[in-house]
């Protein structure tokens, strides 16, 4: 079976994808510097699947160290999860974000070229649609104007991959545009474990519920949506991970560049997330409404028809599943991987 290198594979989405790949019969190698992940996640991946994962602790930006991974293994495809991802931090430290995220991409592409690896899947984001495109977003839309450096790194990296594929006709690239991944593996053994104060909604909700945070502030309740709070396309991380398996199946017999949205196509509001979390888990989440946050769009959701048509992929899990699994992870791991 094919061997897949997961760059940044110990993180939230990478760890869940590793489980799905291993369960589908693929061999998995993880390379990660644990900047926003934990080696414990890799041990738990092995426990869930009963299979071994080859692990390299290194910074993907270090092209020489990365070359050792390629030299020691016959790699059939790469999934590129490595990167810094906090929107607010990217505004405060733009140079660090551009240096880190773009350098990891160049390091991977240079080593793939050197060692003859022709398949790569990139973790992109719905943020590349910017502010001017109308929802629901479809893959043929032009990339928009981003509101933060994190988003711009995704736009730039997509362009880098497209240019690389134009220059090398054997290169196969799949750009997966994620919407809003939440939830956790149903075992409760792996899940989202952000460093410091969470930037995303669900881990904040979960940490308030478990007592790590006092109160959730919902930014704005005067948006032009059905209840005044922002709506987003929340997708269960296991559904998202299965999308990567479908993309690997596809990419191994494909050349050129393809883009796929990975979302449910159904927007839920922030208030609906909180209400559903409270209902399915029988727990109160203290929350208040605050002022709008700069850069937040009122609505963001996918048209995911192309992924169904080309990859045969669609989401299976409900919002209730997402909220239940998020809490199952958090209550069993109140301090994340740091017990």
PDB file of N, CA, C and O in Angstrom, residues 5-31:
ATOM      1  N   UNK A   5       3.282  10.774   3.625  1.00  0.00           N
ATOM      2  CA  UNK A   5       3.957  11.643   4.586  1.00  0.00           C
ATOM      3  C   UNK A   5       3.001  12.754   4.998  1.00  0.00           C
ATOM      4  O   UNK A   5       2.502  13.501   4.148  1.00  0.00           O
ATOM      5  N   UNK A   6       2.732  12.852   6.311  1.00  0.00           N
ATOM      6  CA  UNK A   6       1.907  13.925   6.837  1.00  0.00           C
ATOM      7  C   UNK A   6       2.818  14.972   7.474  1.00  0.00           C
ATOM      8  O   UNK A   6       3.382  14.751   8.547  1.00  0.00           O
ATOM      9  N   UNK A   7       2.989  16.085   6.777  1.00  0.00           N
ATOM     10  CA  UNK A   7       3.802  17.188   7.301  1.00  0.00           C
ATOM     11  C   UNK A   7       2.940  17.986   8.272  1.00  0.00           C
ATOM     12  O   UNK A   7       1.910  18.524   7.883  1.00  0.00           O
ATOM     13  N   UNK A   8       3.335  18.025   9.538  1.00  0.00           N
ATOM     14  CA  UNK A   8       2.476  18.615  10.562  1.00  0.00           C
ATOM     15  C   UNK A   8       1.352  17.671  10.948  1.00  0.00           C
ATOM     16  O   UNK A   8       0.266  18.092  11.348  1.00  0.00           O
ATOM     17  N   UNK A   9       1.626  16.375  10.871  1.00  0.00           N
ATOM     18  CA  UNK A   9       0.582  15.362  11.036  1.00  0.00           C
ATOM     19  C   UNK A   9       0.163  15.066  12.458  1.00  0.00           C
ATOM     20  O   UNK A   9      -0.757  14.280  12.666  1.00  0.00           O
ATOM     21  N   UNK A  10       0.820  15.679  13.458  1.00  0.00           N
ATOM     22  CA  UNK A  10       0.420  15.441  14.850  1.00  0.00           C
ATOM     23  C   UNK A  10      -0.620  16.440  15.332  1.00  0.00           C
ATOM     24  O   UNK A  10      -1.115  16.333  16.453  1.00  0.00           O
ATOM     25  N   UNK A  11      -0.957  17.408  14.496  1.00  0.00           N
ATOM     26  CA  UNK A  11      -1.927  18.430  14.877  1.00  0.00           C
ATOM     27  C   UNK A  11      -3.364  17.922  14.824  1.00  0.00           C
ATOM     28  O   UNK A  11      -3.621  16.730  14.617  1.00  0.00           O
ATOM     29  N   UNK A  12      -4.287  18.832  15.000  1.00  0.00           N
ATOM     30  CA  UNK A  12      -5.709  18.489  15.109  1.00  0.00           C
ATOM     31  C   UNK A  12      -6.215  17.726  13.886  1.00  0.00           C
ATOM     32  O   UNK A  12      -6.686  16.586  13.986  1.00  0.00           O
ATOM     33  N   UNK A  13      -6.102  18.325  12.716  1.00  0.00           N
ATOM     34  CA  UNK A  13      -6.631  17.686  11.514  1.00  0.00           C
ATOM     35  C   UNK A  13      -5.710  16.561  11.058  1.00  0.00           C
ATOM     36  O   UNK A  13      -6.161  15.492  10.638  1.00  0.00           O
ATOM     37  N   UNK A  14      -4.402  16.765  11.197  1.00  0.00           N
ATOM     38  CA  UNK A  14      -3.445  15.734  10.809  1.00  0.00           C
ATOM     39  C   UNK A  14      -3.624  14.439  11.571  1.00  0.00           C
ATOM     40  O   UNK A  14      -3.567  13.344  10.987  1.00  0.00           O
ATOM     41  N   UNK A  15      -3.848  14.528  12.877  1.00  0.00           N
ATOM     42  CA  UNK A  15      -3.977  13.315  13.694  1.00  0.00           C
ATOM     43  C   UNK A  15      -5.222  12.522  13.308  1.00  0.00           C
ATOM     44  O   UNK A  15      -5.184  11.288  13.226  1.00  0.00           O
ATOM     45  N   UNK A  16      -6.327  13.219  13.062  1.00  0.00           N
ATOM     46  CA  UNK A  16      -7.547  12.519  12.651  1.00  0.00           C
ATOM     47  C   UNK A  16      -7.399  11.922  11.249  1.00  0.00           C
ATOM     48  O   UNK A  16      -7.907  10.822  10.981  1.00  0.00           O
ATOM     49  N   UNK A  17      -6.689  12.621  10.376  1.00  0.00           N
ATOM     50  CA  UNK A  17      -6.446  12.085   9.038  1.00  0.00           C
ATOM     51  C   UNK A  17      -5.546  10.855   9.098  1.00  0.00           C
ATOM     52  O   UNK A  17      -5.764   9.876   8.372  1.00  0.00           O
ATOM     53  N   UNK A  18      -4.556  10.879   9.982  1.00  0.00           N
ATOM     54  CA  UNK A  18      -3.681   9.714  10.149  1.00  0.00           C
ATOM     55  C   UNK A  18      -4.495   8.479  10.518  1.00  0.00           C
ATOM     56  O   UNK A  18      -4.269   7.384   9.964  1.00  0.00           O
ATOM     57  N   UNK A  19      -5.447   8.642  11.430  1.00  0.00           N
ATOM     58  CA  UNK A  19      -6.293   7.511  11.839  1.00  0.00           C
ATOM     59  C   UNK A  19      -7.069   6.960  10.643  1.00  0.00           C
ATOM     60  O   UNK A  19      -7.098   5.736  10.406  1.00  0.00           O
ATOM     61  N   UNK A  20      -7.678   7.846   9.864  1.00  0.00           N
ATOM     62  CA  UNK A  20      -8.488   7.389   8.726  1.00  0.00           C
ATOM     63  C   UNK A  20      -7.627   6.736   7.639  1.00  0.00           C
ATOM     64  O   UNK A  20      -8.045   5.752   7.013  1.00  0.00           O
ATOM     65  N   UNK A  21      -6.434   7.274   7.406  1.00  0.00           N
ATOM     66  CA  UNK A  21      -5.527   6.668   6.423  1.00  0.00           C
ATOM     67  C   UNK A  21      -5.080   5.280   6.868  1.00  0.00           C
ATOM     68  O   UNK A  21      -5.081   4.328   6.078  1.00  0.00           O
ATOM     69  N   UNK A  22      -4.692   5.171   8.132  1.00  0.00           N
ATOM     70  CA  UNK A  22      -4.253   3.871   8.660  1.00  0.00           C
ATOM     71  C   UNK A  22      -5.387   2.859   8.604  1.00  0.00           C
ATOM     72  O   UNK A  22      -5.184   1.696   8.221  1.00  0.00           O
ATOM     73  N   UNK A  23      -6.596   3.289   8.958  1.00  0.00           N
ATOM     74  CA  UNK A  23      -7.753   2.391   8.906  1.00  0.00           C
ATOM     75  C   UNK A  23      -8.113   2.001   7.478  1.00  0.00           C
ATOM     76  O   UNK A  23      -8.782   0.986   7.254  1.00  0.00           O
ATOM     77  N   UNK A  24      -7.663   2.807   6.502  1.00  0.00           N
ATOM     78  CA  UNK A  24      -7.921   2.503   5.086  1.00  0.00           C
ATOM     79  C   UNK A  24      -6.784   1.703   4.450  1.00  0.00           C
ATOM     80  O   UNK A  24      -6.811   1.449   3.241  1.00  0.00           O
ATOM     81  N   UNK A  25      -5.760   1.345   5.256  1.00  0.00           N
ATOM     82  CA  UNK A  25      -4.691   0.492   4.757  1.00  0.00           C
ATOM     83  C   UNK A  25      -3.441   1.208   4.294  1.00  0.00           C
ATOM     84  O   UNK A  25      -2.500   0.562   3.836  1.00  0.00           O
ATOM     85  N   UNK A  26      -3.402   2.525   4.401  1.00  0.00           N
ATOM     86  CA  UNK A  26      -2.204   3.264   4.012  1.00  0.00           C
ATOM     87  C   UNK A  26      -1.164   3.213   5.132  1.00  0.00           C
ATOM     88  O   UNK A  26      -1.502   3.094   6.310  1.00  0.00           O
ATOM     89  N   UNK A  27       0.105   3.313   4.747  1.00  0.00           N
ATOM     90  CA  UNK A  27       1.183   3.506   5.723  1.00  0.00           C
ATOM     91  C   UNK A  27       1.370   5.011   5.923  1.00  0.00           C
ATOM     92  O   UNK A  27       1.294   5.788   4.962  1.00  0.00           O
ATOM     93  N   UNK A  28       1.647   5.397   7.174  1.00  0.00           N
ATOM     94  CA  UNK A  28       1.713   6.823   7.514  1.00  0.00           C
ATOM     95  C   UNK A  28       3.044   7.156   8.170  1.00  0.00           C
ATOM     96  O   UNK A  28       3.497   6.452   9.075  1.00  0.00           O
ATOM     97  N   UNK A  29       3.650   8.245   7.690  1.00  0.00           N
ATOM     98  CA  UNK A  29       4.823   8.843   8.327  1.00  0.00           C
ATOM     99  C   UNK A  29       4.417  10.243   8.769  1.00  0.00           C
ATOM    100  O   UNK A  29       3.811  10.995   7.986  1.00  0.00           O
ATOM    101  N   UNK A  30       4.734  10.592   9.998  1.00  0.00           N
ATOM    102  CA  UNK A  30       4.437  11.939  10.496  1.00  0.00           C
ATOM    103  C   UNK A  30       5.740  12.690  10.749  1.00  0.00           C
ATOM    104  O   UNK A  30       6.656  12.156  11.378  1.00  0.00           O
ATOM    105  N   UNK A  31       5.824  13.919  10.229  1.00  0.00           N
ATOM    106  CA  UNK A  31       6.931  14.827  10.533  1.00  0.00           C
ATOM    107  C   UNK A  31       6.331  16.077  11.155  1.00  0.00           C
ATOM    108  O   UNK A  31       5.437  16.696  10.571  1.00  0.00           O
TER     109      UNK A  31
END
